[in-house]
Coordinates of C-alpha atoms and ligand atoms in Angstrom, one line a residue:
M1 CA 189.1 121.4 10.1
S2 CA 188.9 124.5 12.4
F3 CA 189.3 127.9 10.8
A4 CA 188.7 131.6 11.7
L5 CA 187.1 134.2 9.7
H6 CA 187.6 138.2 10.4
G7 CA 185.2 140.8 9.8
V8 CA 184.0 144.0 11.3
G9 CA 182.4 143.2 15.0
V10 CA 178.9 145.4 15.2
S11 CA 177.9 144.1 18.5
G12 CA 179.8 142.6 21.2
G13 CA 179.7 139.6 23.8
I14 CA 180.6 135.5 22.7
A15 CA 178.2 133.3 21.1
I16 CA 178.6 129.5 21.0
G17 CA 176.1 127.5 18.7
R18 CA 175.5 126.0 15.5
A19 CA 174.8 127.7 12.1
H20 CA 172.0 127.9 10.4
L21 CA 172.3 129.1 7.1
A22 CA 170.1 131.6 5.7
S23 CA 169.3 131.9 2.0
H24 CA 168.1 135.3 0.6
A25 CA 165.8 136.2 3.6
A26 CA 162.7 136.6 1.0
L27 CA 163.3 133.2 0.3
E28 CA 163.6 131.7 4.0
V29 CA 161.7 128.5 4.1
A30 CA 161.1 125.8 6.6
H31 CA 162.8 122.7 6.8
H32 CA 161.0 119.6 7.0
V33 CA 161.9 116.1 7.1
V34 CA 159.4 114.0 5.4
P35 CA 158.3 110.5 5.7
E36 CA 159.9 108.0 3.0
N37 CA 156.6 107.5 1.5
Q38 CA 156.1 111.0 1.0
V39 CA 159.8 111.6 -0.7
S40 CA 158.0 111.0 -4.8
N41 CA 155.0 113.3 -3.6
E42 CA 157.6 115.7 -3.0
I43 CA 159.5 115.6 -6.1
L44 CA 156.3 115.7 -8.2
R45 CA 155.6 119.1 -6.3
L46 CA 158.6 120.4 -7.2
D47 CA 158.6 119.1 -11.0
T48 CA 155.0 120.4 -11.2
A49 CA 156.0 123.9 -9.8
I50 CA 159.1 123.9 -12.5
T51 CA 156.4 123.1 -15.2
A52 CA 154.2 125.9 -14.2
V53 CA 157.1 128.6 -13.9
R54 CA 158.4 127.2 -17.6
E55 CA 154.7 127.7 -18.8
E56 CA 154.5 131.2 -17.0
L57 CA 158.1 132.2 -18.8
E58 CA 156.8 131.1 -22.3
T59 CA 153.5 133.0 -21.9
L60 CA 155.5 136.4 -20.8
H61 CA 157.9 135.2 -23.9
S62 CA 154.8 135.2 -26.3
C63 CA 153.7 138.3 -25.3
V64 CA 156.9 140.2 -26.2
V65 CA 156.5 142.2 -29.0
S66 CA 159.3 143.9 -31.3
G67 CA 161.7 146.8 -30.6
P68 CA 165.1 146.9 -28.7
A69 CA 163.5 147.1 -25.2
A70 CA 161.6 144.2 -26.1
A71 CA 164.8 142.3 -27.3
E72 CA 166.5 142.8 -23.9
Y73 CA 163.2 141.5 -22.2
G74 CA 163.2 138.5 -24.1
A75 CA 166.7 138.0 -23.7
F76 CA 166.2 138.0 -19.6
L77 CA 163.5 135.7 -19.9
D78 CA 165.8 133.3 -21.8
L79 CA 168.4 133.4 -19.2
H80 CA 165.7 132.6 -16.7
Q81 CA 164.5 129.8 -19.0
M82 CA 168.2 128.6 -18.9
I83 CA 168.6 129.0 -14.9
L84 CA 165.2 127.3 -14.7
D85 CA 166.5 124.1 -16.5
D86 CA 170.1 124.1 -15.5
P87 CA 170.5 120.6 -13.9
T88 CA 172.4 122.1 -10.8
L89 CA 169.3 123.7 -9.9
S90 CA 165.9 121.6 -10.9
A91 CA 167.6 118.0 -11.2
A92 CA 169.6 118.3 -8.5
A93 CA 167.2 119.8 -6.1
K94 CA 164.9 116.4 -6.9
T95 CA 168.2 114.4 -6.0
Y96 CA 168.5 116.2 -2.8
I97 CA 165.2 115.6 -1.8
A98 CA 165.5 111.8 -2.2
Q99 CA 168.8 111.9 -0.5
N100 CA 167.8 114.3 2.4
Q101 CA 164.0 113.1 2.6
C102 CA 163.0 116.9 2.8
N103 CA 160.6 119.3 1.5
A104 CA 160.8 120.5 -1.9
E105 CA 161.3 124.3 -0.8
W106 CA 164.0 123.6 1.3
A107 CA 165.6 121.6 -1.7
I108 CA 165.5 124.1 -4.3
T109 CA 166.9 126.8 -1.9
Q110 CA 169.7 124.6 -1.2
Q111 CA 170.5 123.9 -4.5
M112 CA 169.9 127.7 -5.3
D113 CA 172.9 128.3 -3.0
V114 CA 175.1 125.9 -4.5
L115 CA 174.4 127.6 -7.9
M116 CA 175.4 131.2 -6.5
A117 CA 178.3 130.2 -4.7
Q118 CA 179.2 129.3 -8.3
F119 CA 178.5 132.7 -9.9
E120 CA 180.5 133.9 -7.0
E121 CA 183.6 132.3 -8.4
I122 CA 183.2 133.8 -11.9
E123 CA 185.3 136.8 -12.5
D124 CA 183.4 138.5 -14.8
S125 CA 181.6 140.8 -12.5
Y126 CA 178.4 141.1 -15.1
L127 CA 178.2 137.3 -15.0
R128 CA 178.9 137.4 -11.7
E129 CA 175.9 139.6 -10.7
R130 CA 173.3 137.0 -12.5
K131 CA 173.1 135.8 -9.3
T132 CA 170.3 137.8 -8.6
D133 CA 168.3 136.4 -11.6
V134 CA 169.1 133.0 -10.0
I135 CA 167.1 134.2 -7.2
Q136 CA 164.5 135.7 -8.9
V137 CA 163.8 132.3 -10.7
V138 CA 163.7 130.5 -7.2
E139 CA 161.3 132.9 -6.3
R140 CA 159.1 132.2 -9.0
V141 CA 159.0 128.5 -8.1
L142 CA 158.6 128.9 -4.3
K143 CA 155.4 131.0 -5.2
V144 CA 153.9 128.5 -7.0
L145 CA 155.1 125.7 -4.7
L146 CA 153.5 127.7 -1.6
G147 CA 150.5 128.7 -3.7
H148 CA 150.6 132.6 -2.7
P149 CA 151.9 134.6 -5.6
G150 CA 152.7 137.5 -3.5
Y151 CA 153.4 135.7 -0.2
I152 CA 157.0 135.9 1.5
P153 CA 157.4 133.1 3.9
A154 CA 158.5 134.2 7.1
P155 CA 161.9 132.6 8.5
P156 CA 161.5 129.4 10.5
K157 CA 161.7 129.7 14.1
R158 CA 165.0 128.1 15.5
D159 CA 166.4 126.8 18.4
G160 CA 168.1 129.3 21.0
D161 CA 171.7 128.2 20.1
S162 CA 171.4 128.8 16.3
I163 CA 173.8 131.5 14.8
L164 CA 172.2 133.0 11.5
V165 CA 174.9 133.3 8.7
A166 CA 174.0 135.0 5.6
H167 CA 175.5 136.9 2.4
D168 CA 173.5 139.9 3.2
L169 CA 170.5 140.8 5.6
S170 CA 168.3 144.0 5.0
P171 CA 167.2 146.3 7.8
A172 CA 163.8 144.7 7.2
D173 CA 165.2 141.2 7.0
V174 CA 166.8 141.6 10.5
I175 CA 163.7 143.3 12.1
Q176 CA 161.9 139.9 10.8
Y177 CA 164.3 137.7 12.8
K178 CA 163.9 139.9 15.8
Q179 CA 161.1 137.4 17.0
Q180 CA 163.4 134.5 16.3
S181 CA 165.8 132.8 18.8
F182 CA 169.0 133.2 17.1
N183 CA 172.1 134.2 19.4
A184 CA 174.5 135.8 16.8
F185 CA 174.5 136.9 13.1
L186 CA 177.1 136.5 10.5
T187 CA 177.1 138.2 7.4
D188 CA 179.3 138.6 4.2
L189 CA 178.5 142.2 3.4
G190 CA 177.4 145.4 5.3
G191 CA 179.5 148.1 7.3
L192 CA 179.6 149.2 10.8
T193 CA 176.8 151.4 10.8
S194 CA 174.6 150.0 8.0
H195 CA 171.3 150.1 9.1
T196 CA 171.4 146.3 9.3
A197 CA 174.1 146.4 11.6
I198 CA 172.0 148.9 13.8
V199 CA 169.1 146.7 14.5
A200 CA 171.4 143.4 14.5
R201 CA 173.3 145.6 17.6
S202 CA 169.6 146.5 18.9
L203 CA 168.9 142.5 19.4
N204 CA 171.6 142.5 21.9
I205 CA 173.5 139.6 20.7
P206 CA 177.0 139.4 18.9
S207 CA 177.2 140.4 15.4
I208 CA 179.8 140.2 12.7
V209 CA 179.5 141.9 9.2
A210 CA 182.0 142.4 6.0
L211 CA 183.1 138.7 6.6
H212 CA 183.1 138.3 3.3
H213 CA 183.3 134.3 2.4
A214 CA 181.4 133.4 5.8
R215 CA 178.3 132.0 3.8
R216 CA 180.3 130.3 1.3
L217 CA 182.9 128.9 3.9
I218 CA 180.4 127.9 6.9
R219 CA 178.1 124.7 6.2
D220 CA 174.6 124.1 8.3
N221 CA 175.2 123.1 11.4
D222 CA 178.8 123.6 12.2
I223 CA 180.0 124.7 15.3
L224 CA 181.0 128.3 15.7
I225 CA 182.1 130.5 18.2
I226 CA 181.4 134.2 17.8
D227 CA 183.6 136.8 19.4
G228 CA 181.8 140.1 18.6
S229 CA 183.9 142.4 20.1
Q230 CA 186.8 141.3 18.2
G231 CA 185.1 140.5 15.0
V232 CA 186.1 136.8 14.7
A233 CA 184.2 133.8 14.0
I234 CA 185.7 130.6 14.8
V235 CA 184.5 127.4 12.4
D236 CA 184.6 124.1 14.0
P237 CA 186.8 124.8 17.0
D238 CA 189.0 122.2 19.2
E239 CA 187.7 121.6 22.6
H240 CA 190.4 123.6 24.2
V241 CA 189.3 126.8 22.4
L242 CA 185.7 125.9 23.3
S243 CA 186.1 125.5 26.9
E244 CA 188.2 129.0 26.6
Y245 CA 185.5 130.8 25.2
R246 CA 182.6 129.4 27.7
L247 CA 185.1 130.6 30.3
R248 CA 184.9 134.4 28.7
H249 CA 181.0 133.8 27.9
S250 CA 180.4 133.6 31.4
Q251 CA 182.5 136.0 32.7
L252 CA 180.8 138.5 30.4
E253 CA 177.2 137.3 31.4
L254 CA 178.4 137.8 35.3
E255 CA 179.7 141.4 34.3
K256 CA 176.2 142.3 32.5
Q257 CA 174.7 141.2 35.8
K258 CA 176.9 143.3 37.7
L259 CA 175.9 146.4 35.6
K260 CA 172.2 146.2 36.5
R261 CA 173.2 147.6 40.0
I262 CA 173.7 151.3 38.7
K263 CA 170.2 151.0 36.7
T264 CA 168.5 153.6 38.9
T265 CA 172.1 155.5 39.6
V266 CA 171.9 159.0 38.3
A267 CA 174.6 159.6 35.4
A268 CA 176.7 162.1 36.6
T269 CA 180.2 162.4 36.4
L270 CA 182.8 162.5 39.7
D271 CA 183.1 166.1 39.6
G272 CA 178.9 166.3 39.5
T273 CA 178.1 166.8 35.8
T274 CA 174.8 165.4 35.0
V275 CA 174.1 163.8 31.6
E276 CA 171.2 162.2 30.3
L277 CA 171.0 159.0 28.8
H278 CA 168.3 158.1 26.5
A279 CA 167.6 155.0 24.2
N280 CA 166.8 154.5 20.3
I281 CA 164.0 152.0 19.4
E282 CA 162.8 150.9 16.5
L283 CA 159.6 149.1 17.2
P284 CA 157.3 149.8 20.1
P285 CA 158.3 146.5 22.1
D286 CA 161.7 147.8 22.2
V287 CA 160.2 149.9 25.2
E288 CA 160.8 146.6 27.6
Q289 CA 164.7 146.8 27.2
V290 CA 164.4 150.5 27.3
K291 CA 163.1 150.6 30.8
E292 CA 165.2 147.4 32.1
N293 CA 168.2 149.7 31.5
G294 CA 167.0 152.6 33.2
A295 CA 166.9 155.0 30.3
T296 CA 165.4 158.8 31.0
G297 CA 163.6 158.8 27.8
I298 CA 163.9 157.8 24.0
G299 CA 165.9 159.7 21.9
L300 CA 165.0 158.3 18.7
F301 CA 161.9 156.0 17.8
R302 CA 163.1 155.2 14.1
S303 CA 159.4 155.2 13.2
E304 CA 160.1 153.9 9.6
F305 CA 160.4 150.0 10.7
L306 CA 156.5 150.2 11.2
F307 CA 156.1 150.3 7.8
L308 CA 158.7 147.8 6.7
N309 CA 157.8 144.1 6.2
R310 CA 154.2 144.8 5.0
D311 CA 151.8 144.7 2.3
S312 CA 150.3 147.9 3.0
L313 CA 151.3 151.4 4.9
P314 CA 150.2 151.8 8.6
D315 CA 147.0 153.9 8.7
E316 CA 146.7 156.7 11.3
D317 CA 144.8 154.5 13.7
E318 CA 147.6 151.8 13.4
Q319 CA 150.4 154.4 14.0
F320 CA 148.6 156.5 16.5
E321 CA 148.5 153.1 18.5
A322 CA 151.7 152.4 18.3
Y323 CA 153.0 155.8 19.2
R324 CA 150.4 156.4 22.3
N325 CA 151.4 153.2 23.4
V326 CA 155.2 154.1 23.8
A327 CA 154.1 157.3 25.2
R328 CA 152.1 155.8 27.8
K329 CA 154.6 153.3 28.7
M330 CA 157.3 156.0 29.0
R331 CA 155.1 157.6 31.8
G332 CA 156.0 161.1 31.0
L333 CA 159.5 160.8 30.0
P334 CA 160.5 162.0 26.6
V335 CA 159.6 160.2 23.8
T336 CA 161.4 161.7 20.6
I337 CA 159.6 160.2 17.4
R338 CA 161.4 160.8 13.9
T339 CA 159.2 161.1 11.2
F340 CA 160.1 158.3 8.6
D341 CA 163.1 157.8 7.3
L342 CA 162.7 155.6 4.4
G343 CA 164.7 155.3 1.2
A344 CA 168.1 154.4 0.8
D345 CA 168.5 150.8 2.5
K346 CA 165.2 150.8 3.8
N347 CA 162.9 150.5 1.1
L348 CA 159.0 149.9 1.5
D349 CA 159.4 147.6 -1.7
P350 CA 162.9 145.7 -2.0
T351 CA 161.8 144.6 -5.5
K352 CA 161.4 147.9 -6.7
R353 CA 164.5 149.6 -9.0
V354 CA 166.5 151.9 -6.5
A355 CA 168.1 155.1 -7.5
S356 CA 172.0 154.7 -8.5
N357 CA 173.2 156.6 -5.2
P358 CA 170.4 155.5 -2.7
A359 CA 172.0 157.4 0.0
L360 CA 172.1 160.7 -1.7
G361 CA 168.7 160.3 -3.4
L362 CA 165.0 160.3 -2.4
R363 CA 165.4 159.5 1.4
A364 CA 164.2 160.6 4.8
I365 CA 162.5 164.1 4.6
R366 CA 162.7 164.3 1.1
L367 CA 160.4 161.5 0.9
C368 CA 158.4 162.8 3.5
L369 CA 157.9 165.8 1.2
A370 CA 157.5 164.0 -1.4
E371 CA 154.4 162.0 -0.4
P372 CA 152.4 164.4 1.1
Q373 CA 149.4 162.2 2.3
M374 CA 151.8 159.6 3.7
F375 CA 153.4 162.6 5.9
H376 CA 150.4 164.1 7.0
T377 CA 148.9 160.9 8.1
Q378 CA 152.0 160.3 10.1
L379 CA 151.9 163.7 11.6
R380 CA 148.2 163.5 12.3
A381 CA 149.3 160.4 14.4
I382 CA 152.2 161.7 15.8
L383 CA 150.1 164.5 17.2
R384 CA 147.1 162.7 18.3
A385 CA 149.8 160.4 20.8
S386 CA 151.2 163.9 22.0
H387 CA 147.9 164.0 24.1
Y388 CA 149.3 160.9 26.2
G389 CA 152.8 161.6 27.0
Q390 CA 155.6 163.9 26.2
I391 CA 156.2 163.5 22.6
R392 CA 158.5 165.1 20.4
I393 CA 158.8 165.1 16.7
L394 CA 162.4 164.9 15.0
V395 CA 162.8 165.4 11.3
P396 CA 165.7 163.1 9.5
M397 CA 168.5 164.4 7.0
L398 CA 167.6 168.3 6.9
S399 CA 169.9 170.2 4.5
S400 CA 168.2 173.5 4.0
V401 CA 165.9 176.1 5.6
S402 CA 163.2 175.3 2.7
E403 CA 162.9 171.9 4.1
I404 CA 162.4 173.3 7.6
T405 CA 160.0 175.9 6.5
Q406 CA 157.8 172.7 4.4
T407 CA 158.1 170.7 7.2
M408 CA 156.3 173.4 9.5
H409 CA 153.8 174.0 7.1
F410 CA 152.7 170.4 7.2
I411 CA 152.9 170.5 10.6
E412 CA 150.7 173.3 11.3
N413 CA 148.4 171.6 8.5
A414 CA 148.0 168.4 10.7
K415 CA 147.3 170.3 13.9
Q416 CA 144.6 172.3 12.2
S417 CA 142.9 169.6 10.9
L418 CA 142.9 168.3 14.4
R419 CA 141.7 171.6 15.8
G420 CA 138.9 171.2 13.2
E421 CA 137.9 167.8 14.8
K422 CA 138.4 168.8 18.4
I423 CA 140.7 166.2 18.8
P424 CA 143.3 167.0 21.4
F425 CA 147.2 167.0 21.1
D426 CA 149.9 169.1 22.6
E427 CA 150.0 172.4 20.9
K428 CA 153.5 173.2 22.3
I429 CA 154.9 170.0 21.0
Q430 CA 158.7 170.1 20.5
I431 CA 160.1 170.3 16.8
G432 CA 163.6 169.2 16.1
G433 CA 166.1 168.3 13.4
M434 CA 168.7 165.8 12.7
I435 CA 171.9 167.1 11.8
E436 CA 173.5 164.8 9.7
I437 CA 174.6 166.4 6.4
P438 CA 177.6 168.7 6.9
A439 CA 175.7 171.7 5.0
A440 CA 173.5 171.7 8.1
A441 CA 176.3 171.4 10.4
L442 CA 178.0 174.3 8.6
C443 CA 174.9 176.5 8.5
L444 CA 173.6 175.4 12.1
D445 CA 172.4 178.8 13.1
V446 CA 169.3 179.2 10.9
F447 CA 168.7 175.5 12.0
M448 CA 169.0 176.3 15.9
R449 CA 166.6 179.7 15.3
K450 CA 163.9 177.6 13.6
L451 CA 164.2 174.5 15.6
D452 CA 163.7 173.3 19.3
F453 CA 166.4 171.0 19.5
L454 CA 168.8 169.4 17.5
S455 CA 169.8 165.5 17.2
I456 CA 173.2 164.7 15.6
G457 CA 173.1 161.6 13.4
T458 CA 176.6 160.8 13.6
N459 CA 176.3 157.5 11.2
D460 CA 175.2 159.5 8.2
L461 CA 177.1 162.8 9.1
I462 CA 180.3 160.4 8.8
Q463 CA 178.9 158.8 5.8
Y464 CA 178.4 162.3 3.8
T465 CA 181.4 163.9 5.4
L466 CA 183.7 161.2 4.3
A467 CA 181.7 160.2 1.2
I468 CA 181.8 156.6 2.0
D469 CA 178.7 154.3 1.9
R470 CA 178.2 153.6 5.3
A471 CA 176.5 150.1 4.0
D472 CA 179.4 149.2 1.7
D473 CA 181.7 146.9 3.4
S474 CA 184.1 147.6 0.5
V475 CA 184.7 151.3 1.6
A476 CA 184.3 150.0 5.6
Y477 CA 187.9 150.7 6.2
L478 CA 187.7 154.0 5.6
Y479 CA 184.4 155.0 7.4
D480 CA 186.3 156.3 10.4
S481 CA 184.6 158.0 13.3
L482 CA 187.6 159.3 14.3
H483 CA 188.6 161.4 11.4
P484 CA 189.9 164.8 12.4
A485 CA 187.1 166.6 10.2
V486 CA 184.4 164.0 12.0
L487 CA 185.7 164.9 15.1
R488 CA 185.7 168.9 14.6
L489 CA 182.3 168.9 12.9
V490 CA 180.6 167.3 15.6
A491 CA 182.5 169.4 18.2
H492 CA 181.3 172.6 16.4
I493 CA 177.6 171.7 16.5
I494 CA 177.6 170.5 20.0
R495 CA 179.4 173.7 21.1
S496 CA 177.2 176.0 18.8
A497 CA 174.3 174.4 20.4
N498 CA 175.4 175.1 23.7
R499 CA 176.2 178.7 23.2
T500 CA 172.7 179.5 22.3
G501 CA 170.9 177.2 24.4
T502 CA 169.6 174.8 22.0
P503 CA 169.1 171.0 23.4
V504 CA 171.5 168.9 21.6
A505 CA 171.6 165.1 21.7
V506 CA 174.1 162.8 19.8
C507 CA 171.9 159.5 18.5
G508 CA 174.5 158.0 16.0
E509 CA 175.9 154.9 16.8
I510 CA 179.2 156.6 18.5
A511 CA 177.0 157.8 21.3
G512 CA 176.8 154.2 22.4
D513 CA 180.3 153.5 22.1
V514 CA 182.1 153.7 25.2
I515 CA 185.1 154.5 23.5
F516 CA 183.7 158.1 22.2
T517 CA 182.0 158.8 25.9
R518 CA 184.8 160.8 27.4
L519 CA 185.4 162.4 24.1
L520 CA 181.8 163.7 23.7
L521 CA 181.6 164.6 27.3
G522 CA 184.5 167.0 26.5
F523 CA 182.7 168.7 23.7
G524 CA 180.1 169.5 26.0
L525 CA 177.6 167.0 25.3
R526 CA 175.4 166.3 27.9
L527 CA 172.4 164.0 25.8
F528 CA 173.2 160.9 24.5
S529 CA 170.8 158.4 22.7
M530 CA 171.9 154.6 22.1
H531 CA 170.3 151.1 22.1
P532 CA 169.4 150.2 25.4
A533 CA 171.7 147.7 25.5
Q534 CA 174.7 149.8 25.3
L535 CA 173.3 152.2 27.9
L536 CA 174.5 150.9 31.4
T537 CA 178.1 150.7 30.1
V538 CA 178.2 154.2 28.9
K539 CA 176.7 154.9 32.3
R540 CA 179.6 153.2 34.3
E541 CA 182.0 155.2 32.0
V542 CA 180.3 158.6 32.8
L543 CA 180.5 157.4 36.7
R544 CA 184.3 157.0 36.3
S545 CA 184.9 160.1 34.6
N546 CA 186.0 163.5 35.8
M547 CA 185.5 166.8 33.8
P548 CA 188.6 168.6 35.1
N549 CA 190.9 165.4 33.3
I550 CA 188.8 165.4 30.0
I551 CA 188.8 168.7 29.0
P552 CA 192.5 169.7 28.6
L553 CA 193.0 166.2 26.3
V554 CA 189.8 166.8 24.3
Q555 CA 191.5 170.0 23.2
K556 CA 194.6 168.3 22.1
I557 CA 192.4 165.8 20.3
L558 CA 190.4 168.4 18.5
K559 CA 194.0 170.0 17.7
A560 CA 195.4 166.8 16.3
D561 CA 195.5 166.1 12.5
D562 CA 197.6 162.9 12.7
P563 CA 195.2 159.7 13.1
E564 CA 198.0 158.2 15.2
K565 CA 198.3 161.1 17.6
I566 CA 194.5 161.0 17.9
H567 CA 194.5 157.4 18.9
V568 CA 197.1 157.5 21.3
L569 CA 195.8 160.8 23.1
L570 CA 192.1 158.9 23.1
A571 CA 193.6 156.2 24.8
K572 CA 195.2 158.2 27.4
L573 CA 191.7 160.1 27.9
N574 CA 190.1 156.6 28.6
S575 CA 192.8 155.4 30.6
Ligands
PEP601 C1 172.3 158.4 12.4 O1 172.3 158.8 10.9 O2 173.3 158.8 13.2 C2 171.1 158.0 12.8 C3 171.1 158.0 14.2 O3 170.1 157.8 11.8 P1 170.0 156.7 11.1 O4 171.3 155.6 11.7 O5 168.6 155.8 11.3 O6 170.2 156.9 9.7
MG602 MG1 170.6 159.1 10.1

């Protein structure tokens, strides 16, 4: 039966393919068909692993000593024992192997999904959240099956027409999927500017988040049509709908090809106002896409992605190689490296307990300053790489002058250590700050005095101005980039920076959203940084724009406080 699901489109385009249901990404395991004569062997492997986990849990139980915390821990182990022995999990997984002739790892994760779906139906939110315990139990079984206690299996290789359907994906998960050839992503959770959405966008494939029930309603191998611009997923479409979308898909491909013609055209408006279009990257290989789309620099290298999906931190040499590699490939064009913005939804250890308000916690520069050795190592690596290109340092999430002072102190220390070792670096390296907290936007003068350049992180600026968690799909409808408060704040930052001659960029997602191009031009923005895939569309919009027409309408938008009026004026601006 054909049906459609609606969510938030985070990356445009049309994809047609077959569903690949992802388990909790850490539990992604390969699916093998096993010969009939090996089915009993797979059942035995599963049985042995379950017995081993049962013994493990019993041993843990016997170690529990008295006291209230012990009672809680004991109850938790009992629950895990119950889940392990639940026939829906263990017995059904064995039946699944027999019926589907598959490997034990695949069978147990499939049954885990059945159990998870049952938990989803429970009204009591406490019980519903016990899904996490199901995942943990299955993780234990998988570790025994795979024979590597600390090993997280990599996602399996897919065909080019697979569409990944997941309940939720962390940014680290999505980065792992970068090497896979999926042609679209669907998730139940997530917001428009969550890091998961941002990374999915960087893959340049249609993606939809906040679908709520996709993981439950879609079955493995279902045929899907994904319309990333509209945020619609059509499940099991009929032939008529399929051929209509095939046609739209080829039209979009044609348009993409046409856009390539303006790759080397200078980005200037009709009246001759020139604009720099830089790119945002997560990992060094992304530079290929940067060059393919003719970016004139890298405005944001989210360096923290070098630290994810691994057991140990990258050392100074490894980081140095990564930064130098990017600098060299950019051949003298600016490369803005943001110091690691870890914390919140980008955790080094995803199993670690996070703060109750992670977006307001130990994140970005706060974490850099709290981890002096890690920060020092990164600063030395960036400085060393600065000898090989035009590297700039960008500091995330600044909120106070004291953070700038401390950061400068760290940078000076790193410089001093390199001087001592006679290692060359750019003595005049530029240091900029991200303006993504309203406090910084409202006290901009001091930030402009102390920093060489500014970059507006609108993804966070919107989250902190409107008090909306950008990763939470339940409040995604309130995440309004066109809220008058947001527009006024962004315009204020750009105008103040222009007045004092401080270079300013926008590197949040609105810089790559063509709806905002004229608005930002009207605010006075001349440096945009976005995902490479969005660059040529934004350039085309710049080429079609005329500042004398833009400015009066933008003034009106800034004065308006009625959202409906803002939308009407914006439509006029973009017509
Ligand atoms: C931002 O906040 O707008 C930004 C560019 O940084 P990130 O999305 O990585 O938080
Ligand atoms: Mg940010």
